[in-house]
CSV table of C-alpha atoms and ligand atoms in Angstrom, one decimal:
chain,number,residue,atom,x,y,z
A,775,MET,CA,1.2,9.0,57.5
A,776,ASN,CA,-1.8,8.8,59.8
A,777,LYS,CA,-5.4,8.9,58.8
A,778,ARG,CA,-5.8,12.6,59.9
A,779,THR,CA,-2.9,13.6,57.7
A,780,PHE,CA,-4.3,11.7,54.7
A,781,LEU,CA,-7.7,13.3,55.1
A,782,LYS,CA,-6.0,16.7,55.4
A,783,ILE,CA,-4.2,16.0,52.1
A,784,CYS,CA,-7.3,14.9,50.4
A,785,SER,CA,-9.4,17.8,51.5
A,786,ALA,CA,-6.7,20.3,50.5
A,787,ALA,CA,-6.5,18.6,47.1
A,788,LEU,CA,-10.3,18.7,46.9
A,789,ALA,CA,-10.4,22.5,47.5
A,790,SER,CA,-7.8,23.2,44.8
A,791,PRO,CA,-7.2,20.2,42.6
A,792,PHE,CA,-3.7,20.4,41.3
A,793,VAL,CA,-0.7,18.2,41.1
A,794,THR,CA,1.7,18.7,44.0
A,795,ARG,CA,3.8,16.9,46.6
A,796,LEU,CA,0.9,17.2,49.0
A,797,ALA,CA,2.2,14.6,51.5
A,798,ALA,CA,5.5,16.2,51.9
A,799,TRP,CA,3.8,19.6,52.3
A,800,ALA,CA,1.5,18.2,55.0
A,801,SER,CA,3.9,16.4,57.2
A,802,GLY,CA,7.1,15.4,55.7
A,803,GLU,CA,5.9,11.8,56.1
A,804,LYS,CA,5.8,9.4,53.2
A,805,LEU,CA,2.6,8.2,51.8
A,806,HIS,CA,1.9,4.5,52.7
A,807,ASN,CA,-0.8,1.9,52.7
A,808,TRP,CA,-3.2,1.3,55.6
A,809,ALA,CA,-1.0,-1.3,57.3
A,810,GLY,CA,2.1,0.9,57.0
A,811,ASN,CA,4.2,-2.0,55.5
A,812,VAL,CA,4.3,-0.4,52.0
A,813,GLU,CA,5.8,3.1,51.7
A,814,TYR,CA,4.7,4.2,48.2
A,815,GLY,CA,7.2,5.2,45.6
A,816,THR,CA,5.8,8.7,45.3
A,817,ASP,CA,3.8,11.1,47.3
A,818,ARG,CA,2.4,13.0,44.3
A,819,VAL,CA,-1.3,12.7,44.6
A,820,TYR,CA,-3.8,14.4,42.3
A,821,SER,CA,-7.3,14.5,43.5
A,822,ALA,CA,-9.9,14.6,40.8
A,823,GLY,CA,-13.4,16.0,41.4
A,824,SER,CA,-15.1,15.1,38.2
A,825,LEU,CA,-15.0,12.8,35.2
A,826,GLU,CA,-13.6,15.6,33.1
A,827,GLU,CA,-10.8,16.2,35.5
A,828,VAL,CA,-10.0,12.4,35.5
A,829,GLN,CA,-9.9,12.4,31.7
A,830,GLU,CA,-7.7,15.5,31.5
A,831,PHE,CA,-5.3,14.2,34.1
A,832,VAL,CA,-5.0,10.8,32.5
A,833,ARG,CA,-4.3,12.3,29.1
A,834,LYS,CA,-1.4,14.4,30.4
A,835,GLN,CA,0.3,11.6,32.3
A,836,SER,CA,2.7,9.0,30.8
A,837,LYS,CA,2.4,6.8,33.9
A,838,LEU,CA,0.0,6.8,36.9
A,839,LYS,CA,-1.8,4.6,39.4
A,840,VAL,CA,-5.2,5.0,40.8
A,841,LEU,CA,-5.2,5.0,44.6
A,842,GLY,CA,-8.3,3.6,46.4
A,843,THR,CA,-8.5,3.4,50.2
A,844,ARG,CA,-4.9,2.0,50.4
A,845,HIS,CA,-6.0,-1.2,52.1
A,846,CYS,CA,-3.9,-3.6,50.1
A,847,PHE,CA,-0.9,-5.2,51.8
A,848,ASN,CA,1.3,-5.6,48.8
A,849,HIS,CA,2.6,-3.3,46.1
A,850,ILE,CA,-0.4,-3.6,43.7
A,851,ALA,CA,-1.4,0.0,44.3
A,852,ASP,CA,2.1,1.5,44.3
A,853,SER,CA,3.6,4.0,41.9
A,854,HIS,CA,6.9,5.7,41.4
A,855,ASP,CA,5.3,8.3,39.2
A,856,GLN,CA,1.9,9.7,40.1
A,857,PHE,CA,-1.3,8.8,42.0
A,858,LEU,CA,-4.8,9.7,41.0
A,859,SER,CA,-7.3,9.8,43.9
A,860,MET,CA,-11.0,9.8,43.3
A,861,LYS,CA,-11.8,10.0,47.0
A,862,ALA,CA,-13.8,13.2,46.4
A,863,MET,CA,-16.0,11.5,43.8
A,864,ASP,CA,-18.2,9.5,46.2
A,865,LYS,CA,-21.8,10.2,45.4
A,866,VAL,CA,-24.7,7.9,44.5
A,867,VAL,CA,-25.4,8.7,40.8
A,868,SER,CA,-28.7,6.8,40.6
A,869,LEU,CA,-30.7,4.1,42.2
A,870,ASP,CA,-33.0,2.2,39.9
A,871,ALA,CA,-35.7,0.2,41.8
A,872,GLU,CA,-36.8,-1.5,38.6
A,873,THR,CA,-33.5,-2.9,37.5
A,874,ARG,CA,-32.5,-3.3,41.2
A,875,THR,CA,-29.2,-1.5,40.7
A,876,VAL,CA,-27.3,1.4,42.2
A,877,THR,CA,-24.7,3.4,40.3
A,878,ILE,CA,-22.0,5.1,42.3
A,879,GLU,CA,-18.9,7.2,41.8
A,880,SER,CA,-15.8,5.2,42.3
A,881,GLY,CA,-14.5,7.0,45.4
A,882,MET,CA,-17.5,5.7,47.4
A,883,THR,CA,-16.7,3.3,50.3
A,884,TYR,CA,-19.0,0.6,51.4
A,885,GLY,CA,-19.1,2.4,54.8
A,886,LYS,CA,-20.7,5.4,53.1
A,887,LEU,CA,-22.9,3.5,50.6
A,888,CYS,CA,-24.5,0.9,52.9
A,889,PRO,CA,-26.4,3.3,55.2
A,890,ILE,CA,-27.6,5.2,52.1
A,891,LEU,CA,-29.0,2.0,50.6
A,892,GLU,CA,-30.5,0.9,53.9
A,893,THR,CA,-32.5,4.2,54.3
A,894,LYS,CA,-34.0,3.6,50.9
A,895,GLY,CA,-34.8,0.0,51.7
A,896,TRP,CA,-32.0,-1.8,49.7
A,897,ALA,CA,-29.1,-4.0,50.5
A,898,LEU,CA,-26.0,-5.6,48.9
A,899,HIS,CA,-25.6,-9.4,48.8
A,900,ASN,CA,-22.4,-9.4,50.8
A,901,LEU,CA,-19.6,-7.4,52.4
A,902,ALA,CA,-15.9,-7.9,53.3
A,903,SER,CA,-14.8,-8.1,57.0
A,904,LEU,CA,-14.6,-4.3,57.1
A,905,PRO,CA,-16.7,-1.4,55.5
A,906,HIS,CA,-13.8,1.1,55.2
A,907,ILE,CA,-12.7,0.1,51.7
A,908,SER,CA,-13.6,1.7,48.4
A,909,VAL,CA,-16.0,-0.2,46.2
A,910,ALA,CA,-13.9,0.2,43.1
A,911,GLY,CA,-10.7,-0.9,44.8
A,912,ALA,CA,-12.4,-3.9,46.4
A,913,CYS,CA,-14.1,-5.1,43.2
A,914,THR,CA,-11.0,-4.7,41.0
A,915,THR,CA,-9.0,-6.9,43.4
A,916,ALA,CA,-11.8,-9.6,43.9
A,917,THR,CA,-12.3,-8.8,47.5
A,918,HIS,CA,-14.7,-11.2,49.2
A,919,GLY,CA,-16.8,-11.9,52.3
A,920,SER,CA,-18.1,-15.4,53.1
A,921,GLY,CA,-21.0,-17.7,52.2
A,922,VAL,CA,-21.1,-20.9,50.1
A,923,LYS,CA,-23.7,-19.3,47.9
A,924,ASN,CA,-22.2,-15.8,47.8
A,925,GLY,CA,-19.9,-14.7,45.1
A,926,ASN,CA,-17.1,-12.2,45.9
A,927,LEU,CA,-18.0,-8.5,46.0
A,928,SER,CA,-17.3,-8.0,42.3
A,929,THR,CA,-20.2,-10.4,41.4
A,930,ALA,CA,-22.5,-7.6,42.3
A,931,VAL,CA,-21.0,-5.4,39.6
A,932,SER,CA,-23.4,-5.1,36.6
A,933,GLY,CA,-21.8,-2.1,34.9
A,934,LEU,CA,-18.5,-0.3,34.8
A,935,GLU,CA,-17.4,3.1,33.5
A,936,PHE,CA,-13.7,3.8,33.2
A,937,VAL,CA,-11.2,6.2,31.6
A,938,ASN,CA,-8.7,4.4,29.4
A,939,ALA,CA,-5.1,5.4,28.8
A,940,ALA,CA,-6.1,7.8,25.9
A,941,GLY,CA,-8.5,9.6,28.3
A,942,ASP,CA,-11.6,8.2,26.6
A,943,VAL,CA,-14.6,7.0,28.6
A,944,VAL,CA,-15.4,3.3,28.3
A,945,LYS,CA,-18.7,1.8,29.5
A,946,LEU,CA,-19.2,-1.9,29.9
A,947,THR,CA,-22.2,-3.8,31.1
A,948,ARG,CA,-22.9,-7.4,32.1
A,949,ALA,CA,-25.8,-7.5,29.8
A,950,LYS,CA,-24.2,-6.2,26.6
A,951,ASP,CA,-20.5,-6.9,26.9
A,952,ALA,CA,-20.4,-10.4,28.3
A,953,GLU,CA,-16.8,-11.5,27.5
A,954,THR,CA,-15.1,-8.1,27.8
A,955,PHE,CA,-17.0,-7.4,30.9
A,956,GLN,CA,-15.9,-10.7,32.5
A,957,GLY,CA,-12.3,-9.7,31.7
A,958,ALA,CA,-12.6,-6.1,33.0
A,959,VAL,CA,-14.4,-6.3,36.3
A,960,VAL,CA,-11.5,-7.8,38.3
A,961,GLY,CA,-9.2,-5.5,36.4
A,962,LEU,CA,-6.4,-5.2,39.0
A,963,GLY,CA,-6.3,-1.4,38.2
A,964,ALA,CA,-4.7,-2.3,34.9
A,965,LEU,CA,-7.4,-1.2,32.4
A,966,GLY,CA,-7.9,2.4,33.4
A,967,ALA,CA,-9.3,4.6,36.1
A,968,VAL,CA,-12.7,3.3,37.1
A,969,THR,CA,-15.0,6.3,37.5
A,970,LYS,CA,-18.4,4.7,38.1
A,971,VAL,CA,-19.6,1.3,39.2
A,972,THR,CA,-23.2,-0.2,39.0
A,973,LEU,CA,-24.0,-2.8,41.6
A,974,ASP,CA,-26.9,-5.2,42.0
A,975,ILE,CA,-29.1,-4.5,45.0
A,976,GLN,CA,-31.8,-6.4,46.7
A,977,PRO,CA,-34.5,-5.5,49.3
A,978,THR,CA,-33.0,-4.8,52.7
A,979,TYR,CA,-32.8,-7.7,55.2
A,980,GLN,CA,-32.1,-8.2,58.8
A,981,MET,CA,-29.4,-10.5,60.2
A,982,GLN,CA,-28.4,-12.2,63.5
A,983,GLN,CA,-24.8,-13.0,64.4
A,984,TYR,CA,-23.8,-15.9,66.7
A,985,VAL,CA,-20.3,-16.9,67.8
A,986,TYR,CA,-19.4,-20.4,68.9
A,987,GLU,CA,-16.2,-21.3,70.7
A,988,ASN,CA,-13.8,-24.3,70.4
A,989,LEU,CA,-15.0,-26.4,67.5
A,990,PRO,CA,-12.9,-29.5,67.4
A,991,LEU,CA,-10.9,-29.9,64.1
A,992,SER,CA,-12.1,-33.4,63.9
A,993,GLU,CA,-15.7,-32.2,63.7
A,994,LEU,CA,-14.8,-29.7,61.1
A,995,SER,CA,-13.1,-32.2,58.9
A,996,LYS,CA,-16.1,-34.6,59.2
A,997,HIS,CA,-18.8,-32.0,58.7
A,998,PHE,CA,-17.1,-29.2,56.7
A,999,ASP,CA,-19.8,-28.7,54.2
A,1000,ALA,CA,-22.6,-28.7,56.7
A,1001,ILE,CA,-20.8,-26.2,58.9
A,1002,GLU,CA,-20.0,-23.9,56.0
A,1003,SER,CA,-23.6,-24.1,54.9
A,1004,ALA,CA,-25.1,-23.6,58.4
A,1005,ALA,CA,-25.6,-19.9,57.9
A,1006,TYR,CA,-25.7,-17.2,55.1
A,1007,SER,CA,-22.1,-16.3,55.9
A,1008,VAL,CA,-19.7,-18.4,58.0
A,1009,SER,CA,-16.2,-17.5,59.2
A,1010,LEU,CA,-13.9,-19.9,61.1
A,1011,PHE,CA,-11.2,-18.4,63.2
A,1012,THR,CA,-8.3,-20.5,64.4
A,1013,ASP,CA,-4.8,-20.0,65.8
A,1014,TRP,CA,-4.1,-23.6,64.6
A,1015,GLN,CA,-3.2,-24.7,68.1
A,1016,ASN,CA,-4.9,-27.5,70.1
A,1017,LYS,CA,-6.7,-29.0,67.1
A,1018,ARG,CA,-9.6,-26.6,67.2
A,1019,ILE,CA,-11.3,-23.7,65.5
A,1020,ASN,CA,-11.3,-21.1,68.2
A,1021,GLU,CA,-14.4,-19.2,67.0
A,1022,VAL,CA,-17.2,-20.0,64.5
A,1023,TRP,CA,-19.0,-16.8,63.4
A,1024,LEU,CA,-22.5,-17.5,61.9
A,1025,LYS,CA,-24.2,-14.7,60.2
A,1026,CYS,CA,-27.8,-15.6,59.6
A,1027,ARG,CA,-30.4,-13.9,57.4
A,1028,MET,CA,-33.8,-13.5,59.0
A,1029,ASP,CA,-35.8,-13.2,55.8
A,1030,LYS,CA,-35.5,-16.7,54.4
A,1031,GLY,CA,-38.1,-18.2,56.7
A,1032,LYS,CA,-35.6,-20.4,58.4
A,1033,SER,CA,-34.1,-18.5,61.3
A,1034,PHE,CA,-31.2,-20.1,63.1
A,1035,ASP,CA,-32.3,-21.7,66.3
A,1036,ALA,CA,-28.9,-21.1,67.9
A,1037,PRO,CA,-28.5,-24.2,70.0
A,1038,ALA,CA,-26.2,-24.1,73.0
A,1039,GLU,CA,-23.8,-26.4,71.2
A,1040,PHE,CA,-22.8,-26.5,67.5
A,1041,TYR,CA,-20.8,-29.5,66.4
A,1042,GLY,CA,-19.1,-29.6,69.8
A,1043,ALA,CA,-18.5,-25.9,70.0
A,1044,LYS,CA,-20.2,-23.8,72.7
A,1045,ARG,CA,-22.3,-20.7,72.1
A,1046,ALA,CA,-20.3,-17.6,73.3
A,1047,LYS,CA,-21.9,-15.8,76.3
A,1048,THR,CA,-20.6,-12.4,75.2
A,1049,ASN,CA,-19.6,-10.5,72.1
A,1050,MET,CA,-16.2,-11.7,70.8
A,1051,HIS,CA,-13.3,-10.3,68.8
A,1052,PRO,CA,-11.8,-12.8,66.2
A,1053,ILE,CA,-8.7,-12.6,68.3
A,1054,ALA,CA,-10.3,-13.6,71.6
A,1055,GLU,CA,-7.8,-11.6,73.7
A,1056,LEU,CA,-8.8,-8.3,72.1
A,1057,SER,CA,-11.9,-6.2,73.1
A,1058,ALA,CA,-15.0,-6.8,71.0
A,1059,GLU,CA,-15.7,-3.0,71.1
A,1060,ASN,CA,-14.8,-2.6,67.4
A,1061,CYS,CA,-16.8,-5.7,66.3
A,1062,THR,CA,-20.3,-5.9,64.9
A,1063,GLU,CA,-23.1,-6.9,67.3
A,1064,GLN,CA,-23.4,-10.7,68.1
A,1065,MET,CA,-25.5,-12.8,70.5
A,1066,GLY,CA,-28.3,-13.0,68.0
A,1067,VAL,CA,-29.3,-9.4,68.3
A,1068,PRO,CA,-31.1,-8.6,65.0
A,1069,GLY,CA,-29.7,-5.8,62.9
A,1070,PRO,CA,-29.4,-4.5,59.4
A,1071,TRP,CA,-27.3,-6.5,56.9
A,1072,TYR,CA,-24.5,-3.9,56.7
A,1073,ASP,CA,-24.0,-4.0,60.5
A,1074,ARG,CA,-23.7,-7.7,60.7
A,1075,LEU,CA,-21.9,-8.9,57.5
A,1076,PRO,CA,-18.6,-7.2,58.3
A,1077,HIS,CA,-16.9,-8.2,61.4
A,1078,PHE,CA,-15.7,-4.7,62.1
A,1079,LYS,CA,-17.7,-1.5,62.6
A,1080,MET,CA,-17.2,1.6,60.6
A,1081,GLY,CA,-15.5,4.3,62.7
A,1082,PHE,CA,-13.3,1.8,64.6
A,1083,THR,CA,-9.9,0.3,63.6
A,1084,PRO,CA,-10.6,-3.0,62.0
A,1085,SER,CA,-8.8,-6.2,62.8
A,1086,ALA,CA,-5.6,-6.0,64.9
A,1087,GLY,CA,-4.3,-2.7,63.5
A,1088,GLN,CA,-0.5,-3.3,63.3
A,1089,GLU,CA,-0.5,-6.5,61.1
A,1090,LEU,CA,0.2,-8.1,57.8
A,1091,GLN,CA,-2.2,-10.3,55.8
A,1092,ALA,CA,-1.9,-13.2,53.4
A,1093,GLU,CA,-4.7,-15.3,52.0
A,1094,TYR,CA,-5.0,-18.3,49.7
A,1095,PHE,CA,-8.0,-19.5,47.7
A,1096,VAL,CA,-8.3,-23.3,47.3
A,1097,PRO,CA,-11.1,-25.2,45.4
A,1098,HIS,CA,-13.9,-26.0,47.8
A,1099,LYS,CA,-13.5,-29.7,47.1
A,1100,ASN,CA,-9.9,-29.5,48.4
A,1101,ALA,CA,-10.7,-27.4,51.4
A,1102,VAL,CA,-10.5,-30.0,54.2
A,1103,ASP,CA,-7.2,-31.4,52.9
A,1104,ALA,CA,-5.7,-28.0,52.5
A,1105,ILE,CA,-6.8,-27.0,56.1
A,1106,LEU,CA,-5.3,-30.1,57.5
A,1107,ALA,CA,-2.1,-29.5,55.5
A,1108,VAL,CA,-1.7,-26.0,57.0
A,1109,GLU,CA,-2.6,-27.4,60.5
A,1110,LYS,CA,0.6,-29.5,60.3
A,1111,LEU,CA,2.5,-26.2,60.1
A,1112,ARG,CA,1.1,-25.0,63.4
A,1113,GLY,CA,4.5,-24.9,65.1
A,1114,LEU,CA,6.0,-22.7,62.4
A,1115,VAL,CA,2.9,-20.5,61.9
A,1116,GLY,CA,2.0,-20.0,65.6
A,1117,PRO,CA,4.7,-17.5,66.6
A,1118,HIS,CA,3.9,-15.2,63.7
A,1119,LEU,CA,0.1,-15.4,63.7
A,1120,PHE,CA,-2.6,-13.2,65.2
A,1121,ILE,CA,-5.4,-15.3,63.7
A,1122,THR,CA,-6.4,-17.3,60.7
A,1123,GLU,CA,-9.8,-16.9,59.1
A,1124,ILE,CA,-11.4,-19.6,56.8
A,1125,ARG,CA,-14.3,-18.5,54.5
A,1126,ALA,CA,-16.2,-19.9,51.5
A,1127,ILE,CA,-17.0,-18.1,48.3
A,1128,SER,CA,-18.9,-19.3,45.3
A,1129,ALA,CA,-17.6,-19.4,41.8
A,1130,ASP,CA,-17.7,-16.5,39.3
A,1131,ASN,CA,-16.8,-15.8,35.7
A,1132,PHE,CA,-14.2,-13.0,36.1
A,1133,TRP,CA,-11.0,-14.0,34.3
A,1134,MET,CA,-8.6,-12.7,37.0
A,1135,SER,CA,-10.8,-13.7,40.0
A,1136,PRO,CA,-9.2,-16.4,42.3
A,1137,CYS,CA,-12.7,-17.9,42.2
A,1138,TYR,CA,-12.9,-18.1,38.4
A,1139,LYS,CA,-15.2,-21.0,37.6
A,1140,GLN,CA,-14.4,-22.5,41.0
A,1141,ASP,CA,-16.3,-22.6,44.3
A,1142,SER,CA,-13.5,-21.7,46.7
A,1143,VAL,CA,-12.5,-21.7,50.3
A,1144,THR,CA,-10.0,-19.1,51.6
A,1145,ILE,CA,-7.3,-19.7,54.2
A,1146,HIS,CA,-6.3,-16.3,55.5
A,1147,PHE,CA,-3.5,-15.3,57.9
A,1148,THR,CA,-3.4,-12.1,60.0
A,1149,LEU,CA,0.2,-12.0,60.9
A,1150,LYS,CA,2.5,-10.0,63.1
A,1151,PRO,CA,4.2,-7.0,61.4
A,1152,ASP,CA,7.6,-8.6,60.9
A,1153,TRP,CA,8.1,-8.9,57.2
A,1154,PRO,CA,11.6,-10.6,57.4
A,1155,ALA,CA,9.9,-13.5,59.3
A,1156,VAL,CA,6.7,-13.5,57.3
A,1157,SER,CA,8.7,-13.5,54.0
A,1158,LYS,CA,10.2,-16.8,55.2
A,1159,LEU,CA,7.0,-18.3,56.4
A,1160,LEU,CA,4.8,-17.6,53.3
A,1161,PRO,CA,6.9,-19.8,50.9
A,1162,VAL,CA,6.4,-22.7,53.4
A,1163,ILE,CA,2.7,-22.2,53.5
A,1164,GLU,CA,2.5,-21.8,49.7
A,1165,ARG,CA,4.6,-25.0,49.2
A,1166,GLU,CA,2.2,-26.9,51.5
A,1167,LEU,CA,-0.8,-25.5,49.5
A,1168,THR,CA,0.7,-26.2,46.0
A,1169,PRO,CA,-1.0,-29.5,45.5
A,1170,PHE,CA,-4.4,-27.8,46.1
A,1171,HIS,CA,-3.8,-25.1,43.4
A,1172,ALA,CA,-4.0,-22.3,45.9
A,1173,ARG,CA,-4.3,-18.8,44.3
A,1174,PRO,CA,-3.2,-15.8,46.4
A,1175,HIS,CA,-5.4,-12.8,47.1
A,1176,TRP,CA,-4.5,-10.0,44.8
A,1177,GLY,CA,-4.4,-7.4,47.6
A,1178,LYS,CA,-2.5,-9.4,50.2
A,1179,LEU,CA,1.1,-10.6,50.6
A,1180,PHE,CA,2.4,-13.6,48.7
A,1181,THR,CA,5.8,-14.9,47.5
A,1182,MET,CA,4.6,-17.2,44.7
A,1183,THR,CA,6.5,-16.6,41.4
A,1184,PRO,CA,4.9,-14.9,38.4
A,1185,ALA,CA,5.4,-18.2,36.5
A,1186,ARG,CA,3.3,-20.0,39.2
A,1187,LEU,CA,0.6,-17.3,39.0
A,1188,ASP,CA,0.6,-17.6,35.2
A,1189,SER,CA,-0.2,-21.3,35.5
A,1190,LEU,CA,-3.1,-20.7,37.9
A,1191,TYR,CA,-5.0,-18.2,35.6
A,1192,GLU,CA,-6.0,-19.8,32.4
A,1193,ARG,CA,-7.5,-16.5,31.0
A,1194,LEU,CA,-4.4,-14.5,31.8
A,1195,PRO,CA,-3.3,-14.2,28.1
A,1196,GLU,CA,-6.7,-12.8,27.2
A,1197,PHE,CA,-6.6,-10.4,30.2
A,1198,VAL,CA,-3.2,-9.1,29.1
A,1199,ALA,CA,-4.6,-8.6,25.6
A,1200,LEU,CA,-7.6,-6.8,27.0
A,1201,ALA,CA,-5.5,-4.5,29.2
A,1202,ARG,CA,-3.3,-3.7,26.1
A,1203,LYS,CA,-6.4,-2.7,24.1
A,1204,TYR,CA,-7.3,-0.1,26.7
A,1205,ASP,CA,-3.8,0.8,27.7
A,1206,PRO,CA,-1.3,-0.1,24.9
A,1207,LEU,CA,1.8,1.6,26.5
A,1208,GLY,CA,1.2,0.4,30.0
A,1209,LYS,CA,0.3,3.8,31.5
A,1210,PHE,CA,-1.5,2.1,34.4
A,1211,HIS,CA,1.1,-0.5,35.0
A,1212,ASN,CA,3.4,-0.5,38.0
A,1213,ASP,CA,6.2,-2.9,39.1
A,1214,PHE,CA,3.7,-5.3,40.7
A,1215,LEU,CA,1.6,-5.6,37.6
A,1216,LYS,CA,4.6,-5.8,35.3
A,1217,ALA,CA,6.1,-8.7,37.3
A,1218,ASN,CA,3.0,-10.6,38.2
A,1219,VAL,CA,0.6,-10.0,35.3
A,1220,PHE,CA,2.4,-8.7,32.3
A,1221,GLY,CA,5.3,-11.2,32.2
A,1222,GLY,CA,7.9,-8.6,33.0
A,1223,VAL,CA,6.9,-6.5,30.0
A,1224,SER,CA,5.3,-3.1,30.3
B,2284,FAD,C1,-8.0,-4.7,57.9
B,2284,FAD,C2,-8.3,-5.2,56.6
B,2284,FAD,C3,-9.3,-6.2,56.3
B,2284,FAD,C4,-9.5,-6.7,55.1
B,2284,FAD,N1,-10.5,-7.6,54.9
B,2284,FAD,C5,-10.7,-8.1,53.7
B,2284,FAD,C6,-11.7,-9.1,53.5
B,2284,FAD,O1,-12.6,-9.4,54.4
B,2284,FAD,N2,-11.8,-9.7,52.3
B,2284,FAD,C7,-11.0,-9.4,51.2
B,2284,FAD,O2,-11.1,-10.0,50.2
B,2284,FAD,N3,-10.0,-8.4,51.4
B,2284,FAD,C8,-9.9,-7.8,52.6
B,2284,FAD,N4,-8.9,-6.9,52.7
B,2284,FAD,C9,-8.1,-6.5,51.6
B,2284,FAD,C10,-8.5,-5.2,50.9
B,2284,FAD,O3,-9.5,-4.6,51.5
B,2284,FAD,C11,-8.9,-5.3,49.4
B,2284,FAD,O4,-7.9,-6.1,48.7
B,2284,FAD,C12,-9.3,-4.0,48.6
B,2284,FAD,O5,-8.7,-4.0,47.4
B,2284,FAD,C13,-8.8,-2.8,49.1
B,2284,FAD,O6,-9.4,-1.7,48.3
B,2284,FAD,P1,-8.7,-0.3,48.3
B,2284,FAD,O7,-9.6,0.7,47.7
B,2284,FAD,O8,-8.2,0.0,49.6
B,2284,FAD,O9,-7.6,-0.6,47.2
B,2284,FAD,P2,-6.1,0.1,47.1
B,2284,FAD,O10,-5.1,-0.7,48.0
B,2284,FAD,O11,-6.1,1.5,47.3
B,2284,FAD,O12,-5.8,-0.3,45.6
B,2284,FAD,C14,-5.9,-1.6,45.1
B,2284,FAD,C15,-5.9,-1.7,43.6
B,2284,FAD,O13,-7.1,-1.2,43.1
B,2284,FAD,C16,-6.8,-0.2,42.2
B,2284,FAD,N5,-7.9,0.8,42.2
B,2284,FAD,C17,-8.4,1.3,43.3
B,2284,FAD,N6,-9.4,2.2,43.0
B,2284,FAD,C18,-9.4,2.2,41.6
B,2284,FAD,C19,-10.2,2.9,40.6
B,2284,FAD,N7,-11.2,3.7,40.9
B,2284,FAD,N8,-10.0,2.6,39.3
B,2284,FAD,C20,-9.0,1.7,38.9
B,2284,FAD,N9,-8.2,1.1,39.8
B,2284,FAD,C21,-8.5,1.3,41.1
B,2284,FAD,C22,-5.4,0.3,42.5
B,2284,FAD,O14,-4.8,1.0,41.5
B,2284,FAD,C23,-4.7,-0.9,42.9
B,2284,FAD,O15,-4.3,-1.6,41.8
B,2284,FAD,C24,-8.7,-6.3,54.0
B,2284,FAD,C25,-7.7,-5.3,54.2
B,2284,FAD,C26,-7.5,-4.8,55.5
B,2284,FAD,C27,-6.5,-3.7,55.7
């Protein structure tokens, strides 16, 4: 299903919210995720327009899954039964300058929220590589940007409202519900239907973005911490060939009194003379402005502009979080696989994320570095490659991204998440019969039981 068809379905559902096989009605195509590699197990989508409609719908269903913006690459969002979409619920509920928070309905995307915040003089601490994703879907899967001092996007969450399996409204805040809150924010869609999210905001800020080309791997291994700390947000792009990082993206805040002086050379890499795409061969047209041109935070933190196809388009993604202290060894271990990885890879991105307290976050109590793979859309080949990468990363306790492809066993995942038993208990409290479970959650989180 293309974007236009999906929008057609959603607007039809919005005009008359009822349960129907909308996708089949619209085109005969099956509903699938953004990348097109996951065809969902049902095309039944109910679009809710209010909290009451969400409650009523949840009460009536024995099994359902909330659908966000469908940007996950694995089956975490899949359902054989019924989808609930809150795409129509995408308003700012309140903006409180005193507590420095904004409360939004859960269908809101970063692409819609950020310009609203900017016009009122506010900003978020960080963004992912693209603004197209829903805030609720991103936060529930621990989506992240980069920056050694920046937590993932869910660290901005200070309050959560969701509808549990009984159809009751649950409200949790960072201030009042410390432990439960820490279990619920990265909830993997397993606790209920998130209807509102409250996010920390800060005064708006300007940024400059610079790209450097051809950083020798030897320089990276010698100066990893200095390179990762050289700007507010740093992304390293490599194809793993020729012992180099192809591109270093430095996103610099201009409000900290220490603007980046952008030397012509950066640890042996040369400052790019034109805007770049992370995959150098592709046009930079869909990328945010570089070359040090100042601009608002939301137009520099993501790599890709709203309104354009992000990344490569036809692709698969996998990503692994390793403890920051293991990063150089982990990067060098993957580099040894360059011959195997190369034919399947568009590009790798390496980013840093600071630790958080969310039980199911891959950054739980651990400053982390992520090694990400944008791969060609050939699952039979990728499914053979990922176990090799995962084996190489095993000594570094690599945790996979919840929204991307991985082949690690549930037992291995279990061993990587010390708070998993408490998370399972918390999910059962709000959803005793597994109404919000699907095959992915059942296998990877609930030990095969649902
Ligand atoms: C091109 C591209 C670039 C990406 N870049 C990044 C990146 O820079 N960093 C990164 O970390 N990830 C990135 N991702 C991964 C992805 O964006 C995230 O994992 C994110 O979860 C997607 O949010 P979504 O709303 O599309 O979720 P979906 O795929 O729609 O759903 C994901 C999960 O969230 C649940 N969910 C969604 N909304 C709700 C709700 N309201 N209530 C309860 N549960 C809900 C679903 O049930 C499901 O379990 C990228 C993906 C793509 C396609």
